[in-house]
Coordinates of C-alpha atoms in Angstrom, one line a residue:
Chain A
X1 CA 135.0 244.5 120.7
X2 CA 136.2 246.7 123.5
X3 CA 138.8 245.9 126.1
X4 CA 137.7 244.6 129.4
X5 CA 137.7 247.0 132.3
X6 CA 140.1 246.6 135.2
X7 CA 141.0 249.0 138.0
X8 CA 144.4 250.5 137.3
X9 CA 145.7 249.6 140.7
X10 CA 145.2 247.5 143.8
X11 CA 147.1 247.0 147.0
X12 CA 147.3 245.1 150.2
X13 CA 149.6 244.3 153.1
X14 CA 151.4 240.9 153.4
X15 CA 149.0 238.3 154.6
X16 CA 145.9 240.2 153.5
X17 CA 143.5 239.4 150.6
X18 CA 142.9 241.5 147.6
X19 CA 140.4 241.1 144.8
X20 CA 140.8 242.5 141.3
X21 CA 137.7 242.9 139.1
X22 CA 137.3 242.5 135.3
X23 CA 134.2 243.9 133.8
X24 CA 133.0 243.0 130.3
X25 CA 129.7 242.5 128.5
X26 CA 127.3 239.7 127.8
X27 CA 129.2 239.1 124.6
X28 CA 132.4 238.1 126.4
X29 CA 132.8 237.7 130.2
X30 CA 129.1 237.3 130.8
X31 CA 128.4 235.0 127.9
X32 CA 130.9 232.3 128.5
X33 CA 132.9 230.7 131.4
X34 CA 136.1 231.3 129.5
X35 CA 137.9 234.0 131.5
X36 CA 141.7 233.7 132.2
X37 CA 144.1 235.7 134.4
X38 CA 147.7 236.4 133.8
X39 CA 150.5 237.7 136.1
X40 CA 153.3 239.8 134.7
X41 CA 156.5 240.9 136.4
X42 CA 158.5 243.8 135.0
X43 CA 160.4 242.8 131.9
X44 CA 158.9 239.3 131.9
X45 CA 156.3 237.4 129.8
X46 CA 152.8 237.0 131.3
X47 CA 152.1 233.8 133.2
X48 CA 148.8 232.0 133.2
X49 CA 147.3 232.0 136.7
X50 CA 143.6 231.1 136.2
X51 CA 141.7 229.7 133.3
X52 CA 138.1 229.0 132.6
X53 CA 137.1 231.4 135.4
X54 CA 138.3 229.4 138.3
X55 CA 140.7 226.6 137.3
X56 CA 144.4 226.8 138.4
X57 CA 147.2 225.4 136.2
X58 CA 149.6 223.1 137.8
X59 CA 152.1 224.9 140.0
X60 CA 150.0 228.0 140.7
X61 CA 149.5 228.4 144.5
X62 CA 146.0 227.9 145.8
X63 CA 146.2 231.4 147.2
X64 CA 145.0 232.5 143.7
X65 CA 141.3 232.0 143.0
X66 CA 138.9 233.1 140.4
X67 CA 135.2 233.7 140.2
X68 CA 132.5 235.3 138.0
X69 CA 129.2 237.0 138.5
X70 CA 127.3 238.3 135.5
X71 CA 129.5 240.4 133.3
X72 CA 132.3 240.7 136.0
X73 CA 135.0 238.3 136.7
X74 CA 137.3 238.5 139.8
X75 CA 140.7 237.4 140.8
X76 CA 141.4 237.0 144.5
X77 CA 144.9 236.7 146.0
X78 CA 144.8 235.5 149.6
X79 CA 147.7 235.6 152.0
X80 CA 149.5 238.3 150.0
X81 CA 153.2 237.8 149.5
X82 CA 155.9 240.1 148.2
X83 CA 156.3 238.1 145.1
X84 CA 152.6 238.6 144.2
X85 CA 153.4 242.2 143.3
X86 CA 153.1 242.8 139.5
X87 CA 150.6 243.5 136.8
X88 CA 147.5 241.3 136.4
X89 CA 145.5 241.0 133.2
X90 CA 142.2 239.3 132.5
X91 CA 141.2 237.9 129.2
X92 CA 138.0 236.5 127.8
X93 CA 136.7 234.5 124.9
X94 CA 134.6 236.9 123.0
X95 CA 132.5 234.9 120.6
X96 CA 132.5 234.3 116.9
X97 CA 135.8 233.6 115.2
X98 CA 137.5 232.8 118.5
X99 CA 138.0 236.5 119.2
X100 CA 140.1 237.3 122.3
X101 CA 139.8 240.4 124.4
X102 CA 142.2 241.5 127.2
X103 CA 141.6 243.9 130.1
X104 CA 143.8 247.0 130.5
X105 CA 145.7 245.5 133.4
X106 CA 145.9 246.1 137.2
X107 CA 149.1 246.9 139.0
X108 CA 149.1 245.1 142.3
X109 CA 151.3 246.5 145.1
X110 CA 152.2 244.7 148.2
X111 CA 152.6 247.3 150.9
Chain B
X1 CA 159.0 221.0 128.7
X2 CA 157.2 223.1 126.1
X3 CA 159.1 226.3 125.2
X4 CA 158.5 229.0 122.6
X5 CA 161.0 231.5 121.3
X6 CA 160.4 234.5 119.1
X7 CA 162.9 235.7 116.5
X8 CA 163.1 238.4 114.0
X9 CA 164.4 242.0 113.3
X10 CA 164.2 244.4 116.2
X11 CA 163.9 247.4 114.0
X12 CA 161.5 247.9 111.1
X13 CA 161.1 251.0 109.0
X14 CA 157.7 252.7 108.7
X15 CA 155.5 251.4 105.9
X16 CA 157.5 248.2 105.7
X17 CA 156.5 244.6 106.8
X18 CA 157.2 243.3 110.3
X19 CA 158.1 239.5 110.2
X20 CA 158.6 237.3 113.2
X21 CA 158.9 233.6 113.7
X22 CA 158.1 231.5 116.8
X23 CA 160.0 228.2 117.3
X24 CA 158.3 225.6 119.4
X25 CA 160.4 223.1 121.3
X26 CA 159.4 220.3 123.6
X27 CA 156.2 219.4 121.8
X28 CA 154.8 219.1 118.3
X29 CA 153.0 221.9 116.7
X30 CA 150.8 219.3 115.1
X31 CA 148.2 219.1 118.0
X32 CA 144.5 218.8 117.7
X33 CA 144.0 220.6 120.9
X34 CA 145.8 223.9 120.5
X35 CA 146.2 226.9 118.3
X36 CA 149.4 229.0 118.3
X37 CA 149.0 232.7 118.9
X38 CA 150.5 236.1 118.7
X39 CA 150.0 238.9 121.3
X40 CA 151.7 242.3 121.6
X41 CA 152.3 244.8 124.3
X42 CA 153.3 248.4 123.5
X43 CA 155.8 249.9 125.9
X44 CA 154.1 250.7 129.2
X45 CA 150.7 249.5 128.0
X46 CA 148.5 246.5 128.1
X47 CA 148.2 243.3 126.0
X48 CA 146.6 243.0 122.6
X49 CA 145.7 239.8 120.9
X50 CA 146.9 239.8 117.2
X51 CA 145.8 236.4 115.9
X52 CA 146.4 232.7 116.0
X53 CA 146.8 229.7 113.7
X54 CA 146.1 225.9 113.8
X55 CA 148.6 223.4 112.5
X56 CA 146.3 222.8 109.5
X57 CA 146.5 226.5 108.6
X58 CA 143.2 227.7 110.0
X59 CA 143.5 231.3 111.3
X60 CA 141.7 233.8 113.4
X61 CA 142.7 237.5 113.6
X62 CA 141.9 240.5 115.6
X63 CA 139.4 242.5 113.5
X64 CA 141.3 245.7 114.2
X65 CA 144.5 244.3 112.6
X66 CA 143.0 241.8 110.1
X67 CA 143.7 243.8 107.0
X68 CA 147.4 243.9 107.8
X69 CA 148.1 240.5 109.5
X70 CA 149.1 237.2 108.0
X71 CA 150.1 234.1 110.0
X72 CA 151.6 230.9 108.7
X73 CA 152.8 227.6 110.0
X74 CA 155.7 225.3 109.1
X75 CA 155.1 222.0 110.7
X76 CA 158.4 220.5 109.3
X77 CA 160.3 223.1 111.4
X78 CA 157.8 223.2 114.3
X79 CA 157.5 227.0 113.7
X80 CA 154.8 229.5 113.1
X81 CA 155.2 233.0 111.8
X82 CA 153.6 236.5 111.8
X83 CA 153.7 239.2 109.1
X84 CA 152.3 242.7 109.8
X85 CA 152.3 245.0 106.8
X86 CA 152.4 248.8 106.5
X87 CA 153.7 249.3 110.0
X88 CA 153.8 252.6 111.8
X89 CA 155.2 253.8 115.1
X90 CA 152.0 252.6 116.8
X91 CA 153.1 249.0 116.0
X92 CA 156.1 249.4 118.2
X93 CA 155.7 246.7 120.9
X94 CA 157.0 243.6 122.6
X95 CA 155.6 240.8 120.5
X96 CA 154.9 237.5 122.2
X97 CA 154.0 234.1 120.8
X98 CA 152.1 231.6 122.9
X99 CA 150.2 228.3 122.8
X100 CA 146.5 229.1 122.7
X101 CA 144.4 226.4 124.4
X102 CA 140.8 225.9 125.3
X103 CA 137.9 223.6 125.7
X104 CA 136.2 221.3 123.2
X105 CA 132.4 221.7 123.5
X106 CA 130.1 220.1 121.0
X107 CA 132.8 219.7 118.4
X108 CA 134.0 223.3 118.7
X109 CA 137.2 224.4 120.4
X110 CA 136.6 227.5 122.6
X111 CA 140.0 229.0 122.8
X112 CA 140.4 230.9 126.1
X113 CA 143.9 230.8 127.5
X114 CA 147.5 231.3 126.5
X115 CA 150.2 229.1 128.1
X116 CA 153.2 229.1 127.9
X117 CA 154.4 232.3 126.4
X118 CA 157.7 233.1 124.7
X119 CA 160.0 235.6 126.3
X120 CA 158.9 238.3 123.9
X121 CA 160.8 240.3 121.4
X122 CA 160.8 244.1 121.1
X123 CA 160.1 245.4 117.7
X124 CA 160.7 249.1 117.1
X125 CA 159.2 250.9 114.1
X126 CA 161.5 253.8 113.2
X127 CA 163.3 255.2 110.2

């Protein structure tokens, strides 16, 4: 299984919206509604932001939303804030033996 | 509040075995609804899933690492562990442990998220 494809970088001004894509195949992203997104600040552990494509864990602001179309999942951050800056990783269930695949990560910059 | 904490040597020599333990606090590792996983991140790079384990001992491993990885669980200590054999410089990374959860569908648990994560521990492979 190959890593999921994410753009290396994304940016937006405070208050704007930005969308990060995550492209896989019919064997992972496209085959199941089991995509999750993680936020990572420098030197910190990743934090779960979205699971099962569009569900938000308790405590995650509703400015973060997820969706999926075909083999591509997306994370949208609305009303960008300075603290949203960081690296974002997608992940997907990838079939037999509960295999997990991650994306390469996207560095989000708040201008 | 569930917390996970990795522990183990920060320096391992090439060709030797990397051994890490994750201690779980705030909840029992004996849960029907979760596995317990290991993920690593080489310096400046992305995340890579290593494998996971159920409290009963059932395991799943990344095929690319399967020949070198072993995970185990000690329910009496609420801990699970990772061993990676024959390490090289390419195994230098921050190693994270995390609870691995998902959705029960038709009697199968579809694991699809990690939460929470331990703080991570840097393991350097060098002589």
